[in-house]
Short mmCIF file of N, CA and C in Angstrom, two decimals:
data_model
loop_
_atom_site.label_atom_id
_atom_site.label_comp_id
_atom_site.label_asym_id
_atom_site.label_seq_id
_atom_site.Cartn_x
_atom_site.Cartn_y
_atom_site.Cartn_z
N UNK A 219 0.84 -1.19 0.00
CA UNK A 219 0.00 0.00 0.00
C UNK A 219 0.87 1.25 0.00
N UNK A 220 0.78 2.31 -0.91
CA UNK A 220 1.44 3.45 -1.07
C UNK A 220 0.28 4.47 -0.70
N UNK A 221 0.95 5.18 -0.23
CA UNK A 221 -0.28 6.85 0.36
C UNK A 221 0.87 8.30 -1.05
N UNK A 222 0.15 8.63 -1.18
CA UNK A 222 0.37 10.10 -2.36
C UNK A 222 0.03 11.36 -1.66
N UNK A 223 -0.20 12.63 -2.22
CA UNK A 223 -0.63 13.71 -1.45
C UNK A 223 -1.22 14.10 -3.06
N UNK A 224 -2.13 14.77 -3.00
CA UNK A 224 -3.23 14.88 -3.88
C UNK A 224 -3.52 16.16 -3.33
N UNK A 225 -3.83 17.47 -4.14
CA UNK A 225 -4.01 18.50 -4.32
C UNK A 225 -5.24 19.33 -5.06
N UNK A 226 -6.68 19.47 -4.50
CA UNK A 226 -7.65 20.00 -5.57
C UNK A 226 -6.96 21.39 -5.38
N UNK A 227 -6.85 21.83 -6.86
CA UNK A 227 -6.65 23.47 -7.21
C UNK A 227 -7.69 24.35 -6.68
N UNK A 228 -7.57 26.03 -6.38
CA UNK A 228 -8.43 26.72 -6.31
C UNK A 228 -9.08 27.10 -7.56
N UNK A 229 -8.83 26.49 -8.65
CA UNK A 229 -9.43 26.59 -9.71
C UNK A 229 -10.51 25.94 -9.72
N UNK A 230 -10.58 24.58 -9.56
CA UNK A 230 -11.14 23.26 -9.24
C UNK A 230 -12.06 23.64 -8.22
N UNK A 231 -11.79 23.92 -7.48
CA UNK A 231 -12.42 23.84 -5.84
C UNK A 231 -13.51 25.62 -6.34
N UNK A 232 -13.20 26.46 -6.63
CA UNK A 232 -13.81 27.32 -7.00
C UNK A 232 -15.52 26.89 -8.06
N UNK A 233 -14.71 25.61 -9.06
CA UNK A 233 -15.85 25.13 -9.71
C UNK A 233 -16.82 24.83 -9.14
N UNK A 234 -16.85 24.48 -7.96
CA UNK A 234 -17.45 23.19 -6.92
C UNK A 234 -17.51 21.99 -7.67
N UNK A 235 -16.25 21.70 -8.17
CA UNK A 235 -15.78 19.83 -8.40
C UNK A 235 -15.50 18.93 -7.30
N UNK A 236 -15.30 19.76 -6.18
CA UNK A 236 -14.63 18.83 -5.41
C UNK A 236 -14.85 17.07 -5.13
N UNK A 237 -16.09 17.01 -5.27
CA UNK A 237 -17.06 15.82 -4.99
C UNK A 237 -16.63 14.94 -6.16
N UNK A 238 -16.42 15.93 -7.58
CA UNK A 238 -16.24 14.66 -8.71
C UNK A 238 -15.33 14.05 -8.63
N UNK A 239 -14.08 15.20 -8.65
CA UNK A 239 -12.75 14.88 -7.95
C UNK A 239 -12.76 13.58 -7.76
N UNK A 240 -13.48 13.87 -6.32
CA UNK A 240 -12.84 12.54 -5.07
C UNK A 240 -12.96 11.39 -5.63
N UNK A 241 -14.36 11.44 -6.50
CA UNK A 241 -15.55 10.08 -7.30
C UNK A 241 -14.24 9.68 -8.01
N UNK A 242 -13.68 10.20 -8.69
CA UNK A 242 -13.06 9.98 -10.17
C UNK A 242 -11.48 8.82 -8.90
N UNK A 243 -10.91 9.34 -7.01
CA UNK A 243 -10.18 8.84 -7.12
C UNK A 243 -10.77 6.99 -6.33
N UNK A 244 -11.82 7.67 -5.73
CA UNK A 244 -12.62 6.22 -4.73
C UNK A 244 -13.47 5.46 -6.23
N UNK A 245 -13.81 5.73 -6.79
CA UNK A 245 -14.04 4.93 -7.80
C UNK A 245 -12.46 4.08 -8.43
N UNK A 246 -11.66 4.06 -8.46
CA UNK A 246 -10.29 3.90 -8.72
C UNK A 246 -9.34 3.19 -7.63
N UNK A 247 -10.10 2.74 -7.39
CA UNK A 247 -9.30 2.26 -5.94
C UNK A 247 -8.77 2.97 -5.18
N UNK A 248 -8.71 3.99 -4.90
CA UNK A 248 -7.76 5.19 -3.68
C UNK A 248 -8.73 5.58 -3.00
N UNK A 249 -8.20 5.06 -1.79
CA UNK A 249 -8.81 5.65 -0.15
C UNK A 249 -8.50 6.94 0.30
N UNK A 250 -9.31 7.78 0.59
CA UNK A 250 -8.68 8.90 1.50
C UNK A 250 -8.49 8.71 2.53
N UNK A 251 -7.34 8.55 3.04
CA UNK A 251 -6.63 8.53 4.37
C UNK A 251 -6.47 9.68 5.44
N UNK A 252 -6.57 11.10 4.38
CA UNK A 252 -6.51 12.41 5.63
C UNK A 252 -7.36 13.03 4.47
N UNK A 253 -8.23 14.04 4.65
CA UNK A 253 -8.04 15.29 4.09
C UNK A 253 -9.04 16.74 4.55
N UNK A 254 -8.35 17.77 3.95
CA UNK A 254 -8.30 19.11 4.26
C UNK A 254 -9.24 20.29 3.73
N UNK A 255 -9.66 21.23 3.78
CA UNK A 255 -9.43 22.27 2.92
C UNK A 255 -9.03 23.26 3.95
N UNK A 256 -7.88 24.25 3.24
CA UNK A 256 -7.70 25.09 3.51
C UNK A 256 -6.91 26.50 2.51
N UNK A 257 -6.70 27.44 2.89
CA UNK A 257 -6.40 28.23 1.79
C UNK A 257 -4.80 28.49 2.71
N UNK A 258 -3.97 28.08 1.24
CA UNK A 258 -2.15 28.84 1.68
C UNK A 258 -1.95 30.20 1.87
N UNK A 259 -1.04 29.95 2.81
CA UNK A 259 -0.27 31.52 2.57
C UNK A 259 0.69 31.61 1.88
N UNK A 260 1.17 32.87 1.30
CA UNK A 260 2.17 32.86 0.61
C UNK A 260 3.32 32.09 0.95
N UNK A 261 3.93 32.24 2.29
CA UNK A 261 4.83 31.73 2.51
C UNK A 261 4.60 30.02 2.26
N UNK A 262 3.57 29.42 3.02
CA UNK A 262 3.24 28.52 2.31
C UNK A 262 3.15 28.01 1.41
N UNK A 263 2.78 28.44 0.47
CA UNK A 263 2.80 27.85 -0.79
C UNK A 263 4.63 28.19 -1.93
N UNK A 264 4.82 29.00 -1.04
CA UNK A 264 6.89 28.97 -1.54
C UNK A 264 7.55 28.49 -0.77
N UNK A 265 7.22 28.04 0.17
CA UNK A 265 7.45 26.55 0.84
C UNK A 265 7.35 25.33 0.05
N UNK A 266 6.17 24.92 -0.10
CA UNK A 266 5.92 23.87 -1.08
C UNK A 266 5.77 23.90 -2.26
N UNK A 267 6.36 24.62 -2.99
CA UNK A 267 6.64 24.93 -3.87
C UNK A 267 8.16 25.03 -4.40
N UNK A 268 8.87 24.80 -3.50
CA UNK A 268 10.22 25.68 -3.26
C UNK A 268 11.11 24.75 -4.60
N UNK A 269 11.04 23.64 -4.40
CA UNK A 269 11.98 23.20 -5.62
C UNK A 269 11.21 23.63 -7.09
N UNK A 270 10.53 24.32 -7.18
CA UNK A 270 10.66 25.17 -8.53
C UNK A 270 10.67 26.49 -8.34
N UNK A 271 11.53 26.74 -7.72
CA UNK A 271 12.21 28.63 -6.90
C UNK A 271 12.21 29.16 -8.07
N UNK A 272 13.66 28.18 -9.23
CA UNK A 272 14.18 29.23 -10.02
C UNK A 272 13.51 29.34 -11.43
N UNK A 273 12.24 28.37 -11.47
CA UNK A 273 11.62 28.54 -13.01
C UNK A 273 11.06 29.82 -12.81
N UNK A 274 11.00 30.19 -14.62
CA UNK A 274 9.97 31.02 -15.00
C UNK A 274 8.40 31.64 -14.06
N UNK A 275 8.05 30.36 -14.00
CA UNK A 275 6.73 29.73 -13.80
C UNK A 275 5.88 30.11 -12.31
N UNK A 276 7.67 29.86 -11.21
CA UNK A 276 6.89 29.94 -10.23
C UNK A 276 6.52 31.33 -9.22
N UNK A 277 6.59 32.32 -9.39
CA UNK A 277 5.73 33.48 -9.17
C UNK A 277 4.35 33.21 -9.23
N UNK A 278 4.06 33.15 -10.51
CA UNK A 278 2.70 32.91 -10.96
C UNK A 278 2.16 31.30 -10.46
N UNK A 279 2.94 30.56 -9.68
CA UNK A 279 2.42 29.39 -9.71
C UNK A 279 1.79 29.69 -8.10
N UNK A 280 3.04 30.73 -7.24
CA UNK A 280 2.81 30.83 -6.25
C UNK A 280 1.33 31.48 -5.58
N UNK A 281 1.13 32.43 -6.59
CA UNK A 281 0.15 33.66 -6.46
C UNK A 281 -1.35 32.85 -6.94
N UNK A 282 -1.49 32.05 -8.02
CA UNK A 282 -2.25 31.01 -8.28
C UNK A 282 -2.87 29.91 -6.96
N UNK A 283 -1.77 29.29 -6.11
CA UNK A 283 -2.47 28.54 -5.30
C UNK A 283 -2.94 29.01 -4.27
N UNK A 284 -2.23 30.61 -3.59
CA UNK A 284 -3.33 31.60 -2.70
C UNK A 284 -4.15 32.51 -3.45
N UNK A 285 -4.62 31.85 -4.89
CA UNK A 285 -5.53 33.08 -4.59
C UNK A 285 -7.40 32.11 -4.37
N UNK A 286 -7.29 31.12 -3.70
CA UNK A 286 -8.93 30.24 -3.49
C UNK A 286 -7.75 29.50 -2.56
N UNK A 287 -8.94 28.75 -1.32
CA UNK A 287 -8.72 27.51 -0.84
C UNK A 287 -8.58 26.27 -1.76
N UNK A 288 -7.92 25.65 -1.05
CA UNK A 288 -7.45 24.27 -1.48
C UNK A 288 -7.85 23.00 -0.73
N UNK A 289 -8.14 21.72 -1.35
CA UNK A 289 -8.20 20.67 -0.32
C UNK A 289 -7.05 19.68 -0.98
N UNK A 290 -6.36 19.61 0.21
CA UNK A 290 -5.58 18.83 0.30
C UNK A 290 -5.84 17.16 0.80
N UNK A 291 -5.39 15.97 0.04
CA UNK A 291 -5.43 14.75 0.64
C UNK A 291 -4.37 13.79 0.91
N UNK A 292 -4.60 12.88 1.42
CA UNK A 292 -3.47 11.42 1.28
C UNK A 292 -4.39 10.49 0.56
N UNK A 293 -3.93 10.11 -0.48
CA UNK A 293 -4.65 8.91 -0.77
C UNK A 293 -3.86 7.72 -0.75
N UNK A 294 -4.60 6.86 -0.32
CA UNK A 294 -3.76 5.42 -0.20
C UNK A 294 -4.11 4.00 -1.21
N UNK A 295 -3.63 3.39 -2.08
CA UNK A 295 -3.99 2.29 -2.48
C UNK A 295 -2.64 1.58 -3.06
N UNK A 296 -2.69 0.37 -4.15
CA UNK A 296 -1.59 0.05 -4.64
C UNK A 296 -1.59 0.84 -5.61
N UNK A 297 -0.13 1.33 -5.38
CA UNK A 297 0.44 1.78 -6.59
C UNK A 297 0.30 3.33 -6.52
N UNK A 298 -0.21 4.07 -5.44
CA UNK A 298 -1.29 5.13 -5.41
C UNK A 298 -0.71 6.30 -6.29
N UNK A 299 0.97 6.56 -6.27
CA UNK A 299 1.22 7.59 -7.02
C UNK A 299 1.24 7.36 -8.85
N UNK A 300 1.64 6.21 -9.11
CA UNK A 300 1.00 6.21 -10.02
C UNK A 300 -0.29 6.16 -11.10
N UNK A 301 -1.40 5.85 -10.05
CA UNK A 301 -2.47 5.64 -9.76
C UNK A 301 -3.39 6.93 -10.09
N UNK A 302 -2.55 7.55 -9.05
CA UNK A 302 -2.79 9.30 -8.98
C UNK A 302 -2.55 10.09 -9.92
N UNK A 303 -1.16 9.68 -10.31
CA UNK A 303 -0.80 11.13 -11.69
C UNK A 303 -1.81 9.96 -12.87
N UNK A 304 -2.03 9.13 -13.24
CA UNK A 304 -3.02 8.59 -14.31
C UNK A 304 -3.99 8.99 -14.35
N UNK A 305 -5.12 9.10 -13.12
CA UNK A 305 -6.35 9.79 -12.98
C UNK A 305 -5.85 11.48 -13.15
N UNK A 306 -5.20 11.61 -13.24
CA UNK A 306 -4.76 13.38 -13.36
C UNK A 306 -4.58 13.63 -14.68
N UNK A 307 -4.05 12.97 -15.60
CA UNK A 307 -3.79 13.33 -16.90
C UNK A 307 -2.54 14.38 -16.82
N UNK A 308 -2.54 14.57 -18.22
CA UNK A 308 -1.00 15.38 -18.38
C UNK A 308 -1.17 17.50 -18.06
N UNK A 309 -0.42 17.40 -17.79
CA UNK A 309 -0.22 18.67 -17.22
C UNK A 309 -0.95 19.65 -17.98
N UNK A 310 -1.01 20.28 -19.05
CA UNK A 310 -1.57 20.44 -20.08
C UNK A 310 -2.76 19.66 -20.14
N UNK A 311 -3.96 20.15 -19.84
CA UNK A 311 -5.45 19.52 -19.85
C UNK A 311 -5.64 19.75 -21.61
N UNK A 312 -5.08 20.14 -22.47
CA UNK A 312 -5.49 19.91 -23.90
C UNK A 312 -4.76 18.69 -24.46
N UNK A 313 -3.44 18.26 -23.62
CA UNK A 313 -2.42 17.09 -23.76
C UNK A 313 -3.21 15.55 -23.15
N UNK A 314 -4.04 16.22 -22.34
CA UNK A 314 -4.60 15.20 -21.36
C UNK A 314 -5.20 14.16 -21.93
N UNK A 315 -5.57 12.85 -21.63
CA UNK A 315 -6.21 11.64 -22.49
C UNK A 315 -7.98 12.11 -21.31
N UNK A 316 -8.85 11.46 -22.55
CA UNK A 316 -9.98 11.39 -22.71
C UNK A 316 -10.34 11.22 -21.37
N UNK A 317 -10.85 11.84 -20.14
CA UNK A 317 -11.81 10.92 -19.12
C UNK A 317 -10.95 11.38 -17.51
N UNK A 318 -9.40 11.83 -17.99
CA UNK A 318 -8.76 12.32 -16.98
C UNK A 318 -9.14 13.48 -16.40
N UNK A 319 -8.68 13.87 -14.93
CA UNK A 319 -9.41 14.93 -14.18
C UNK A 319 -8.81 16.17 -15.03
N UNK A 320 -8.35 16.08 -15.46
CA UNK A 320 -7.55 17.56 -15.93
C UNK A 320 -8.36 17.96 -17.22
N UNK A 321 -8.17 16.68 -18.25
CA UNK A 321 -8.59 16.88 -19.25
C UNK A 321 -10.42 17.30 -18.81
N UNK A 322 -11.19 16.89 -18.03
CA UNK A 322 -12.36 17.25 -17.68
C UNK A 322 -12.66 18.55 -16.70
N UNK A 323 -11.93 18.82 -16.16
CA UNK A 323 -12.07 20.21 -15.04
C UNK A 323 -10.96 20.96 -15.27
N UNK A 324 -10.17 20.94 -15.77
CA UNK A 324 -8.99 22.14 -15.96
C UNK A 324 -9.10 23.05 -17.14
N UNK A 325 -8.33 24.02 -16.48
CA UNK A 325 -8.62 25.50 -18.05
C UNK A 325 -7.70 25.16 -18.61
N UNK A 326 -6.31 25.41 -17.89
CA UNK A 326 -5.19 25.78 -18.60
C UNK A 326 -4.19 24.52 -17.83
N UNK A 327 -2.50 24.93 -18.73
CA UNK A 327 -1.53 24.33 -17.85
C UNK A 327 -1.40 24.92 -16.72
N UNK A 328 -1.32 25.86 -16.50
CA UNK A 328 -1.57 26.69 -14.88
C UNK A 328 -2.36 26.39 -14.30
N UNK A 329 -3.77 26.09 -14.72
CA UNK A 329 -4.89 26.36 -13.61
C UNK A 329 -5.64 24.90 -14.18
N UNK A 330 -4.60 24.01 -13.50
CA UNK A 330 -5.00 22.80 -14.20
C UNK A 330 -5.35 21.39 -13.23
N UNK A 331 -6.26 22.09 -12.16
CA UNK A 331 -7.15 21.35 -10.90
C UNK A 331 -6.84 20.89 -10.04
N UNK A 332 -5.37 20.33 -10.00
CA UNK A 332 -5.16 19.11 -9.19
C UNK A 332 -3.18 19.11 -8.99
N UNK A 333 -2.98 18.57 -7.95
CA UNK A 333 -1.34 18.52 -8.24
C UNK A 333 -1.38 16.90 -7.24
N UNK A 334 -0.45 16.19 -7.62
CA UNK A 334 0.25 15.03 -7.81
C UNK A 334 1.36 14.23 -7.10
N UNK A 335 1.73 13.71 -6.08
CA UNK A 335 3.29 13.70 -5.72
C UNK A 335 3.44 13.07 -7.13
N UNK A 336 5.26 13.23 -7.14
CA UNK A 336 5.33 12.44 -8.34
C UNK A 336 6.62 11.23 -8.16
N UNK A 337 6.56 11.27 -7.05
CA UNK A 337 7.34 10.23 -7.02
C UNK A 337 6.97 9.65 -5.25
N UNK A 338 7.25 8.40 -4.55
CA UNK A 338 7.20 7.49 -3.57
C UNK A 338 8.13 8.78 -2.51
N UNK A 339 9.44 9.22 -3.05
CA UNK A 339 9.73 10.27 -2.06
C UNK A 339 9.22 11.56 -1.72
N UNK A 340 8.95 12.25 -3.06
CA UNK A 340 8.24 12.72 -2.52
C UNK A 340 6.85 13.14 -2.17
N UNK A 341 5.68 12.12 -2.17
CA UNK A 341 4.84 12.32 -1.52
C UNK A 341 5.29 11.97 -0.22
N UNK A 342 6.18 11.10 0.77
CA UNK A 342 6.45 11.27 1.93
C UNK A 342 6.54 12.80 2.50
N UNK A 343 7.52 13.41 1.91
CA UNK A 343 7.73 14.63 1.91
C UNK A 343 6.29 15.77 1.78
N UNK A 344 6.22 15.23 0.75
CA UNK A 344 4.49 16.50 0.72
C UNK A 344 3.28 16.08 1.54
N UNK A 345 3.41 14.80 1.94
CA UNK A 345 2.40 14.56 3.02
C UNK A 345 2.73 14.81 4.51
N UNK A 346 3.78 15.21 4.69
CA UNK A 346 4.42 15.30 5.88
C UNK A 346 4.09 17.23 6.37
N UNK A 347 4.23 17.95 4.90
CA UNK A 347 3.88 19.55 4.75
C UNK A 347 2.87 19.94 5.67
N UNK A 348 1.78 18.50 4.98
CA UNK A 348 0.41 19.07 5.57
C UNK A 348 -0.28 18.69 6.54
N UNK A 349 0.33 17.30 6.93
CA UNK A 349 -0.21 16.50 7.94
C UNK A 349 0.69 15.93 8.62
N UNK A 350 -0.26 15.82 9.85
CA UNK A 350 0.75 15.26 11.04
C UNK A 350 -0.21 13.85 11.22
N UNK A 351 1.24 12.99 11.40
CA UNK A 351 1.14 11.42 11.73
C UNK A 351 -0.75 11.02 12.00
N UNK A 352 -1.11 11.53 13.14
CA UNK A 352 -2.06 11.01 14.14
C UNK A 352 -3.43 11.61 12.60
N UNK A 353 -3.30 12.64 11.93
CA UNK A 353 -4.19 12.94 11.05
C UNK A 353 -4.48 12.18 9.74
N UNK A 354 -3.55 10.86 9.65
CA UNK A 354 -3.77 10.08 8.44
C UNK A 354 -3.89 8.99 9.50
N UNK A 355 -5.50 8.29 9.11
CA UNK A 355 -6.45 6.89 9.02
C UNK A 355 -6.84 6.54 8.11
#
């Protein structure tokens, strides 16, 4: 069993998707193990954000995830991060395959619903950001 950290956008969450969201990951085998909403602070979100300091991108990536609340999750199943970025589709919701959350609720590559661990390390790491031990069942 692998746990991920799963991210609805304030883009997303603004839609009121949240509910399809979840459908699209408990239909799929993934349990929610913790989850949240809450809205970042700046510092927050250039916190977790921080390993893309020096792109282009991340100003605008930063200012993007405070500007709506967010719900944050753990999801747990086999395989879950891969599991996870599949139900997410490609970054680019016009790149995205047919049926994925992105390709169905996202505008843009920016404002594109959902974020992903993308690897076994670091969702340890990004689940650790938001939650403490005793908050994932």
């Amino acid at each position: 069993m692998q746990q991920t950290l799963s991210i609805i956008k304030p883009d997303a969450v603004k839609k009121n998707v949240i509910g399809k969201i979840i459908d699209r990951f408990e239909s799929n085998g993934l349990r929610i193990a913790a989850m949240k909403k809450l809205q970042l602070s700046h510092n927050d979100a250039e916190k977790f954000y921080a390993v893309h300091a020096e792109r282009p991108f991340f100003k605008d990536l930063v200012e993007f995830m405070i500007s709506g609340p967010v719900v944050v999750m753990v999801l747990e199943g086999e395989n879950a991060v891969a599991k996870n970025r599949e139900l997410m589709g490609a970054t680019n919701p016009k790149e995205a395959a047919e049926g994925t959350i992105r390709r169905d609720f996202a505008d843009s590559i920016d404002a594109n619903a959902v974020h992903g661990s993308d690897s076994l390390e670091n969702a340890k790491i990004e689940i650790s950001f938001f939650f403490a031990e005793r908050e994932i069942v």
